[in-house]
């Protein structure tokens, strides 16, 4: 700037190549103070303008009004995104309309043209002569060169200009270009700015920059505020909506209130069908509404919005199925994806005049679209969960058994109708704590003793236990006891944590009475049958022995008597089993404990079984010759007989049955409060025990059947083989009475091994 001897505007006076001295208008000496005052007045006025567009326009007009030597002005604004200058406002340029329109879209890079130089160098740049102007045009990029050549042709040859950089601190705001177009055609006097006035112009430029910056910030704040208000309105609409259609109607109303557009539609996507369904609409022609009730995404006007999740803003097109909208006088559309976590759940369509793009601010609408998308996804999830809940309720209520669900505290959250009836409840006592249940329902064990809280069915399931047929007494509505059979299991979250429990129960009072009557009948029948059967067996054995001792024994008679003896023995065993069951029930079955060596005992059992198992090989594998335990030899013999005879019964001929005997030591972790007389009193004690196993190569037992094997009267294979289904039940009871355990390991089509243990007490 210092290189200029005269100011640019002054030079416009001085350099008039085609005019004679007489033609030149007289420059009137202007009082710089007056100009300064005028510029300060404009600045003061500009500060009060809050609208950015108005401010920019005011800057370019006021500067022309205030400075007699300025007849045209352009305000270039710096665009951070592109790093260049764009025309934000201009005034007083006598350009033809096409050139003027091109100028509006022109962009100058930093350093390009006089404004670019001014921006880059942060200094005032003056173009004083046409030559200088031409030189600058030469250095423009080709596209701009053509435009500025055009401008140069249309503006007077006497054009001179000054570019004032607009900056706030280090931040570039733009460039204010002031132009002197030469003397007016009416010959009126005009004023140059003196050389000294450049500093005044720079000061003015700084004030303008600060004012623009302030207004930009204000505009930004306003738009943030509008965005927040929009969010607020949408969030309110979302939170007050009662269902999905209400939600969509309110959202569309809110959006149409934010954007000055009166036509819109909200469409929901069904991803499985790849179809859109109209959810809400406003201001659309009836025929168009009919056509978009439900339509495929493929070929739809908003297809790419659904596919790529990006908004689109374009003129309405007949070939995109928007003929009806065009006929209704609409010209443009904006489609916005409604996204839930990146997934398109719907589309918002806005329709308006050709100026729709001026009104639709995608930066505000996109986050709104996400908000609405999430709300739609949530409502859908909620509605789906309600449907599932209704289904679940229907299923649960159709179950004849009582079903109750409780939370992790044991408080009821759901009870089906059967449960309500069985528990004589009119309404579910939702808040009731577990500790009050014993008294509330009069829950007792089968002996009539009140159940401790931890033994309540709910508590057992909540502790992680899965149980079946847990029988307890409940005080019925009539005051009489009812026997309930409970089955229960914990309800676990995905993490595996127990978050509640499910308990199913039924009233077995009547069936238990029947069961008792049956047991009593069987006990009486067995008792009455035993004596005659024992007599028959004695005589059958006697006759068999006599027949065998005769020299002329008839083989057929021997065979007949053998079968008679075996069958009667089998019948006696069944009768004995029935009697044992009734003795157990009556608590009359005591053990005669004595020291017994298991090895010869097992050998005897095998010897007894061999005649009845001529086609099986019975093998004994003891790991020592002696294995002493304290037990009732009669009952243990019964257990072994039962296991071996089962192995014979349920495995094919010509296979081996192996009985193993061994001793082992196991670590017993003592539970708090445990009082097992057979377990050493010390915590985590080591216990010695005898382990007896009976293995066969039979058909095996499925996992389902294994769960029931030791139940009373259970028979896995149906009625094909003889038996009552009591052998394993009694075996288990006898082993438990000895403080041992019994279990089975079986692989289908490979065979089964039954194990039982007896504690060894020194
Ligand atoms: P029973 O033999 O009188 O039927 P148990 O109580 O001894 O009664 O056995 C119950 C059921 O268990 C039997 O009906 C049979 O289906 C099954 N079972 C017992 N032992 C075996 C075995 N070794 N192999 C296959 N199934 C067996």
PDB file of C-alpha atoms and ligand atoms in Angstrom, residues 577 642-643 646-651 696 698-701 705 709-711 714-718 721-729 746 752 754, ligand 1:
ATOM      1  CA  UNK A 577     -41.304-105.334  47.264  1.00  0.00           C
ATOM      2  CA  UNK A 642     -32.314-106.051  41.912  1.00  0.00           C
ATOM      3  CA  UNK A 643     -29.481-104.396  39.941  1.00  0.00           C
ATOM      4  CA  UNK A 646     -32.340-105.860  35.926  1.00  0.00           C
ATOM      5  CA  UNK A 647     -29.035-106.093  34.046  1.00  0.00           C
ATOM      6  CA  UNK A 648     -29.980-109.637  33.013  1.00  0.00           C
ATOM      7  CA  UNK A 649     -33.539-108.622  32.144  1.00  0.00           C
ATOM      8  CA  UNK A 650     -32.606-105.574  30.074  1.00  0.00           C
ATOM      9  CA  UNK A 651     -29.530-106.829  28.168  1.00  0.00           C
ATOM     10  CA  UNK A 696     -24.434-104.377  31.286  1.00  0.00           C
ATOM     11  CA  UNK A 698     -28.024-103.619  27.115  1.00  0.00           C
ATOM     12  CA  UNK A 699     -30.058-101.113  25.175  1.00  0.00           C
ATOM     13  CA  UNK A 700     -29.261 -98.281  27.582  1.00  0.00           C
ATOM     14  CA  UNK A 701     -31.612 -95.692  29.043  1.00  0.00           C
ATOM     15  CA  UNK A 705     -35.983 -91.789  31.386  1.00  0.00           C
ATOM     16  CA  UNK A 709     -35.823 -94.199  36.960  1.00  0.00           C
ATOM     17  CA  UNK A 710     -35.778 -94.204  40.748  1.00  0.00           C
ATOM     18  CA  UNK A 711     -39.403 -93.123  41.103  1.00  0.00           C
ATOM     19  CA  UNK A 714     -41.735 -96.114  37.042  1.00  0.00           C
ATOM     20  CA  UNK A 715     -41.064 -98.480  34.176  1.00  0.00           C
ATOM     21  CA  UNK A 716     -39.099 -97.125  31.262  1.00  0.00           C
ATOM     22  CA  UNK A 717     -39.762 -99.792  28.671  1.00  0.00           C
ATOM     23  CA  UNK A 718     -43.520-100.123  29.192  1.00  0.00           C
ATOM     24  CA  UNK A 721     -41.024-107.277  30.622  1.00  0.00           C
ATOM     25  CA  UNK A 722     -42.443-108.376  33.930  1.00  0.00           C
ATOM     26  CA  UNK A 723     -41.998-106.145  36.963  1.00  0.00           C
ATOM     27  CA  UNK A 724     -43.691-103.486  39.036  1.00  0.00           C
ATOM     28  CA  UNK A 725     -41.247-100.637  38.721  1.00  0.00           C
ATOM     29  CA  UNK A 726     -40.411-100.821  42.419  1.00  0.00           C
ATOM     30  CA  UNK A 727     -36.939-102.398  42.339  1.00  0.00           C
ATOM     31  CA  UNK A 728     -34.949 -99.212  41.730  1.00  0.00           C
ATOM     32  CA  UNK A 729     -37.229 -97.171  43.984  1.00  0.00           C
ATOM     33  CA  UNK A 746     -26.042 -94.989  30.475  1.00  0.00           C
ATOM     34  CA  UNK A 752     -25.861 -98.984  31.434  1.00  0.00           C
ATOM     35  CA  UNK A 754     -25.669 -98.553  37.985  1.00  0.00           C
TER      36      UNK A 754
HETATM   37  P1  LIG B   1     -38.840-103.189  37.027  1.00  0.00           P
HETATM   38  O1  LIG B   1     -37.564-103.809  36.589  1.00  0.00           O
HETATM   39  O2  LIG B   1     -39.637-104.019  37.920  1.00  0.00           O
HETATM   40  O3  LIG B   1     -39.616-102.590  35.904  1.00  0.00           O
HETATM   41  P2  LIG B   1     -37.132-101.276  38.330  1.00  0.00           P
HETATM   42  O4  LIG B   1     -37.445-100.238  39.286  1.00  0.00           O
HETATM   43  O5  LIG B   1     -36.122-102.294  38.730  1.00  0.00           O
HETATM   44  O6  LIG B   1     -38.499-101.952  37.942  1.00  0.00           O
HETATM   45  O7  LIG B   1     -36.670-100.592  37.001  1.00  0.00           O
HETATM   46  C1  LIG B   1     -37.413 -99.552  36.520  1.00  0.00           C
HETATM   47  C2  LIG B   1     -37.211 -99.412  35.021  1.00  0.00           C
HETATM   48  O8  LIG B   1     -35.892 -99.043  34.744  1.00  0.00           O
HETATM   49  C3  LIG B   1     -37.412-100.700  34.285  1.00  0.00           C
HETATM   50  O9  LIG B   1     -38.751-100.851  33.915  1.00  0.00           O
HETATM   51  C4  LIG B   1     -36.526-100.575  33.073  1.00  0.00           C
HETATM   52  O10 LIG B   1     -37.230 -99.947  32.030  1.00  0.00           O
HETATM   53  C5  LIG B   1     -35.445 -99.638  33.536  1.00  0.00           C
HETATM   54  N1  LIG B   1     -34.180-100.319  33.821  1.00  0.00           N
HETATM   55  C6  LIG B   1     -33.743-100.760  35.026  1.00  0.00           C
HETATM   56  N2  LIG B   1     -32.538-101.335  34.903  1.00  0.00           N
HETATM   57  C7  LIG B   1     -32.196-101.245  33.587  1.00  0.00           C
HETATM   58  C8  LIG B   1     -31.056-101.683  32.846  1.00  0.00           C
HETATM   59  N3  LIG B   1     -30.008-102.296  33.409  1.00  0.00           N
HETATM   60  N4  LIG B   1     -31.052-101.414  31.501  1.00  0.00           N
HETATM   61  C9  LIG B   1     -32.090-100.785  30.907  1.00  0.00           C
HETATM   62  N5  LIG B   1     -33.198-100.364  31.584  1.00  0.00           N
HETATM   63  C10 LIG B   1     -33.241-100.618  32.908  1.00  0.00           C
END
